[in-house]
Amino acid sequence: MPAPPSVPVATERLLALLLGRRITVLTGAGLSTDSGIPDYRGPQTRHIPRNPIQYRQFVGDAQMRRRYWARSLRGWPAIAAAQPNRGHEVLAELETRGRITGIITQNVDQLHHKAGSHRVVELHGSLDRVVCLGCGRRSARAALQEALLAANPGLDLAPSGAVAPGEIAPDGDAVLEPGRGFRVVGCARCGGVLKPDVVFFGENTAKDVVAAAWELFAEGEVLLVLGSSLTVFSGYRFVHRAAREGLPVGIVALGPTRGDGDATVKLDAPLGAVLAALEAGL
């Protein structure tokens, strides 16, 4: 298999694609790996078996909810403590300069917002919120963390919520099998079932969110994909439509992606180096 092209030469091709065009950006988990949040299908993680919870499991099985919240209780501190990396900062700067129209993200870590980006559509929601399936009330995940800790004072957690490499997923799910004594906390208003305000597998993205993403897509003259394998259709659909409509597509990701055949330029290269070059060249 031939080696991927060198970053400088390939980046020149990407810059030529982007210059003079309004850019809409689509980001995936690979953008947050330098912030300590692993991806699902990157070179270091694609071998790790993952079995994300399904929406129907969470809604219909109380034991699965107990398991989810116990694991989230352990994993949440690492997600909450994560800080934007240089890639997030570059995108915020390019938005300020008017070089990008906005960001459609598959990530649920809020790092684009922390970096200062304003026009961000979160396709899959955000882990920093929870929603009651009964009354619809939204509240802060940090408050639920305190309530879960108070309800389960004897739970054996890693010191300061730390987890070892490979024990946490991008959705904050950490490796932990709770005992049957683990207590789940209900909605403070109605006592209903609380769910993270994210889109689980088997659940549909809200129509207004999808509409907002398509609005951003329509403003762009080129689509730039950063750090996504595009395995999930919710992200790939933008590449698919761009290719169908003749809109140029640039993809930067380590390893193959579902959209490689639709890409005008594909870079198999580290995001940090490429984004530094784009910041200087755009």
Coordinates of C-alpha atoms in Angstrom, one line a residue:
M1 CA 0.0 0.0 0.0
P2 CA 1.5 3.4 -1.0
A3 CA 2.4 5.8 1.8
P4 CA 0.0 8.8 2.2
P5 CA 1.2 12.0 0.5
S6 CA 3.3 14.4 2.5
V7 CA 1.4 17.0 4.5
P8 CA 3.0 20.1 2.7
V9 CA 2.3 18.9 -0.8
A10 CA -1.2 17.6 -0.1
T11 CA -2.0 20.7 1.9
E12 CA -1.2 22.9 -1.1
R13 CA -3.9 21.0 -3.0
L14 CA -6.4 21.5 -0.2
L15 CA -5.6 25.2 0.0
A16 CA -6.1 25.6 -3.7
L17 CA -9.5 24.0 -3.3
L18 CA -10.5 26.3 -0.4
L19 CA -9.1 29.6 -1.4
G20 CA -11.8 32.1 -2.7
R21 CA -14.7 29.8 -1.7
R22 CA -17.0 30.0 1.3
I23 CA -16.2 27.0 3.5
T24 CA -18.7 24.9 5.5
V25 CA -16.9 22.6 7.9
L26 CA -18.0 19.2 9.1
T27 CA -16.1 17.8 12.1
G28 CA -15.9 14.4 13.8
A29 CA -14.3 12.8 16.8
G30 CA -10.8 12.9 15.3
L31 CA -10.7 16.6 15.9
S32 CA -10.9 16.1 19.7
T33 CA -8.3 13.4 20.1
D34 CA -5.6 16.0 20.9
S35 CA -7.9 17.2 23.7
G36 CA -7.7 13.7 25.3
I37 CA -11.1 12.5 24.0
P38 CA -10.6 9.3 22.0
D39 CA -12.4 8.7 18.6
Y40 CA -14.3 5.5 17.7
R41 CA -12.5 4.5 14.5
G42 CA -9.1 6.1 14.4
P43 CA -5.8 4.2 14.1
Q44 CA -5.4 3.8 17.8
T45 CA -9.1 2.9 18.6
R46 CA -10.6 1.0 15.7
H47 CA -9.5 -2.3 17.3
I48 CA -11.2 -1.5 20.6
P49 CA -14.7 -3.2 20.7
R50 CA -17.4 -0.7 21.4
N51 CA -21.1 -1.4 22.0
P52 CA -22.8 1.9 22.3
I53 CA -26.2 1.9 24.0
Q54 CA -29.2 1.9 21.7
Y55 CA -32.1 4.3 22.2
R56 CA -34.6 1.5 22.6
Q57 CA -32.4 -0.2 25.2
F58 CA -32.1 3.0 27.2
V59 CA -35.8 3.8 27.1
G60 CA -37.1 0.3 27.6
D61 CA -34.7 -1.3 30.0
A62 CA -34.1 0.1 33.6
Q63 CA -31.0 -2.1 34.0
M64 CA -29.5 -0.6 30.9
R65 CA -30.1 2.9 32.2
R66 CA -28.5 2.0 35.5
R67 CA -25.5 0.6 33.6
Y68 CA -25.3 3.7 31.3
W69 CA -25.4 6.3 34.2
A70 CA -22.9 4.3 36.3
R71 CA -20.4 4.3 33.4
S72 CA -21.2 7.9 32.6
L73 CA -20.6 8.9 36.3
R74 CA -17.1 7.6 35.9
G75 CA -16.5 9.0 32.4
W76 CA -18.1 12.5 32.7
P77 CA -15.2 14.2 34.6
A78 CA -12.8 13.5 31.8
I79 CA -15.2 15.0 29.2
A80 CA -16.0 18.0 31.4
A81 CA -12.3 18.8 32.0
A82 CA -11.3 18.5 28.3
Q83 CA -10.1 21.8 26.7
P84 CA -10.1 22.8 23.1
N85 CA -6.9 22.0 21.2
R86 CA -5.2 24.0 18.5
G87 CA -7.6 22.6 15.8
H88 CA -10.6 24.0 17.6
E89 CA -8.9 27.3 18.0
V90 CA -8.0 27.6 14.3
L91 CA -11.6 27.0 13.3
A92 CA -12.8 29.7 15.7
E93 CA -10.2 32.1 14.2
L94 CA -11.2 31.3 10.7
E95 CA -14.8 31.9 11.5
T96 CA -13.8 35.3 13.0
R97 CA -12.0 36.1 9.8
G98 CA -15.1 35.2 7.7
R99 CA -13.3 32.3 6.0
I100 CA -15.8 29.6 7.1
T101 CA -19.6 29.9 7.3
G102 CA -19.9 27.7 10.3
I103 CA -19.4 24.2 11.7
I104 CA -21.6 21.1 11.5
T105 CA -20.3 18.8 14.2
Q106 CA -20.9 15.2 15.1
N107 CA -19.1 15.7 18.4
V108 CA -20.9 16.1 21.7
D109 CA -18.1 17.6 23.7
Q110 CA -18.8 21.3 23.4
L111 CA -15.2 22.0 22.5
H112 CA -16.0 24.2 19.5
H113 CA -18.0 26.5 21.8
K114 CA -15.2 26.5 24.4
A115 CA -12.8 27.6 21.6
G116 CA -15.0 30.5 20.7
S117 CA -16.8 29.3 17.6
H118 CA -20.3 30.8 17.3
R119 CA -22.1 29.2 14.3
V120 CA -22.1 25.5 15.4
V121 CA -24.8 23.0 14.7
E122 CA -24.5 20.0 17.0
L123 CA -25.9 17.1 15.0
H124 CA -25.8 14.7 17.9
G125 CA -26.5 17.0 20.8
S126 CA -24.3 17.8 23.8
L127 CA -23.2 15.8 26.8
D128 CA -23.3 18.8 29.1
R129 CA -27.1 18.7 29.1
V130 CA -29.7 16.1 30.2
V131 CA -33.3 16.0 29.2
C132 CA -36.3 14.5 31.0
L133 CA -38.2 12.0 28.8
G134 CA -41.3 12.8 30.9
C135 CA -41.7 16.6 31.0
G136 CA -39.0 17.7 28.6
R137 CA -37.0 19.7 31.1
R138 CA -33.4 20.3 30.3
S139 CA -30.8 20.7 33.0
A140 CA -27.0 20.7 33.4
R141 CA -25.1 17.4 33.4
A142 CA -22.8 18.8 36.1
A143 CA -25.8 19.0 38.5
L144 CA -26.8 15.5 37.7
Q145 CA -23.2 14.4 38.5
E146 CA -23.5 15.8 42.0
A147 CA -26.9 14.1 42.5
L148 CA -25.6 10.7 41.3
L149 CA -22.5 10.9 43.6
A150 CA -24.8 11.8 46.5
A151 CA -27.1 8.9 45.7
N152 CA -24.2 6.4 45.4
P153 CA -21.7 7.4 48.1
G154 CA -20.1 3.9 48.1
L155 CA -19.4 3.6 44.4
D156 CA -15.7 2.7 43.7
L157 CA -14.6 5.3 41.1
A158 CA -11.1 6.0 39.9
P159 CA -9.4 8.8 41.8
S160 CA -10.7 12.2 40.7
G161 CA -12.7 10.5 38.0
A162 CA -9.6 9.6 36.1
V163 CA -9.8 6.7 33.6
A164 CA -7.0 4.7 31.9
P165 CA -6.4 5.0 28.1
G166 CA -9.0 2.9 26.2
E167 CA -11.5 3.0 29.1
I168 CA -13.5 6.0 27.8
A169 CA -15.4 6.6 24.6
P170 CA -16.2 9.9 22.8
D171 CA -19.6 9.8 24.4
G172 CA -18.1 9.7 27.9
D173 CA -19.0 6.1 28.5
A174 CA -16.3 4.5 30.7
V175 CA -15.6 0.9 31.5
L176 CA -17.5 0.0 34.7
E177 CA -20.0 -2.7 35.6
P178 CA -22.2 -1.3 38.4
G179 CA -23.5 -3.4 41.2
R180 CA -27.2 -3.8 41.6
G181 CA -27.2 -1.3 44.4
F182 CA -26.5 1.6 42.0
R183 CA -29.2 4.3 42.2
V184 CA -30.3 6.3 39.2
V185 CA -31.6 9.8 39.8
G186 CA -34.9 11.0 38.3
C187 CA -36.0 14.4 37.1
A188 CA -36.0 17.1 39.8
R189 CA -39.3 18.4 38.5
C190 CA -41.4 15.4 37.8
G191 CA -39.3 12.3 38.8
G192 CA -39.2 11.1 35.1
V193 CA -36.4 9.3 33.3
L194 CA -33.3 11.4 32.6
K195 CA -31.4 10.9 29.3
P196 CA -28.3 12.7 28.1
D197 CA -29.3 15.3 25.5
V198 CA -27.5 13.4 22.8
V199 CA -28.7 11.3 19.9
F200 CA -28.3 7.6 20.7
F201 CA -27.9 4.9 18.0
G202 CA -31.4 4.1 16.7
E203 CA -32.6 7.6 17.5
N204 CA -33.3 10.4 15.0
T205 CA -31.7 13.8 15.0
A206 CA -34.3 16.5 15.6
K207 CA -35.8 18.0 12.5
D208 CA -34.9 21.6 13.4
V209 CA -31.2 20.6 14.0
V210 CA -31.1 18.9 10.6
A211 CA -32.6 21.9 9.0
A212 CA -30.1 24.2 10.6
A213 CA -27.3 22.0 9.4
W214 CA -28.6 22.1 5.8
E215 CA -28.8 25.9 6.0
L216 CA -25.1 26.1 6.9
F217 CA -24.3 23.6 4.1
A218 CA -26.2 25.7 1.6
E219 CA -24.1 28.8 2.5
G220 CA -20.9 27.1 1.6
E221 CA -19.2 26.8 -1.8
V222 CA -17.0 23.9 -0.6
L223 CA -17.4 21.3 2.2
L224 CA -14.4 20.6 4.4
V225 CA -14.6 17.4 6.5
L226 CA -12.2 17.2 9.5
G227 CA -11.6 14.1 11.6
S228 CA -14.6 12.0 10.6
S229 CA -14.7 8.5 9.2
L230 CA -18.2 9.4 7.9
T231 CA -19.3 5.9 8.8
V232 CA -22.6 7.2 10.3
F233 CA -25.0 8.5 7.7
S234 CA -25.9 11.6 9.7
G235 CA -22.5 13.0 8.7
Y236 CA -22.0 11.3 5.4
R237 CA -25.2 12.7 3.9
F238 CA -23.6 16.1 3.6
V239 CA -20.7 14.6 1.6
H240 CA -23.1 12.6 -0.5
R241 CA -25.2 15.6 -1.4
A242 CA -22.1 17.8 -2.1
A243 CA -20.9 15.2 -4.6
R244 CA -24.3 14.9 -6.2
E245 CA -24.6 18.6 -6.6
G246 CA -21.0 19.1 -7.8
L247 CA -19.8 20.9 -4.7
P248 CA -16.1 20.4 -4.0
V249 CA -15.3 18.2 -1.0
G250 CA -12.0 18.2 1.0
I251 CA -11.5 15.5 3.6
V252 CA -8.7 15.4 6.2
A253 CA -8.7 12.2 8.4
L254 CA -6.3 9.5 9.4
G255 CA -7.2 6.3 7.5
P256 CA -10.0 5.6 5.0
T257 CA -13.4 7.2 5.2
R258 CA -16.8 6.4 3.7
G259 CA -16.6 9.6 1.6
D260 CA -13.2 9.1 0.0
G261 CA -14.7 8.3 -3.3
D262 CA -16.6 11.6 -3.2
A263 CA -13.7 13.7 -2.2
T264 CA -12.1 16.3 -4.5
V265 CA -9.0 16.2 -2.2
K266 CA -8.4 13.6 0.5
L267 CA -5.6 14.0 3.0
D268 CA -4.5 11.1 5.1
A269 CA -2.6 13.3 7.6
P270 CA -2.7 14.6 11.2
L271 CA -5.2 17.3 11.6
G272 CA -3.0 19.6 13.7
A273 CA -0.4 20.0 11.0
V274 CA -2.9 20.5 8.3
L275 CA -5.0 23.1 10.2
A276 CA -1.9 25.1 11.1
A277 CA -1.1 25.3 7.4
L278 CA -4.7 26.3 6.6
E279 CA -4.6 29.0 9.2
A280 CA -1.5 30.5 7.6
G281 CA -2.7 30.1 4.1
L282 CA -6.4 31.2 4.2

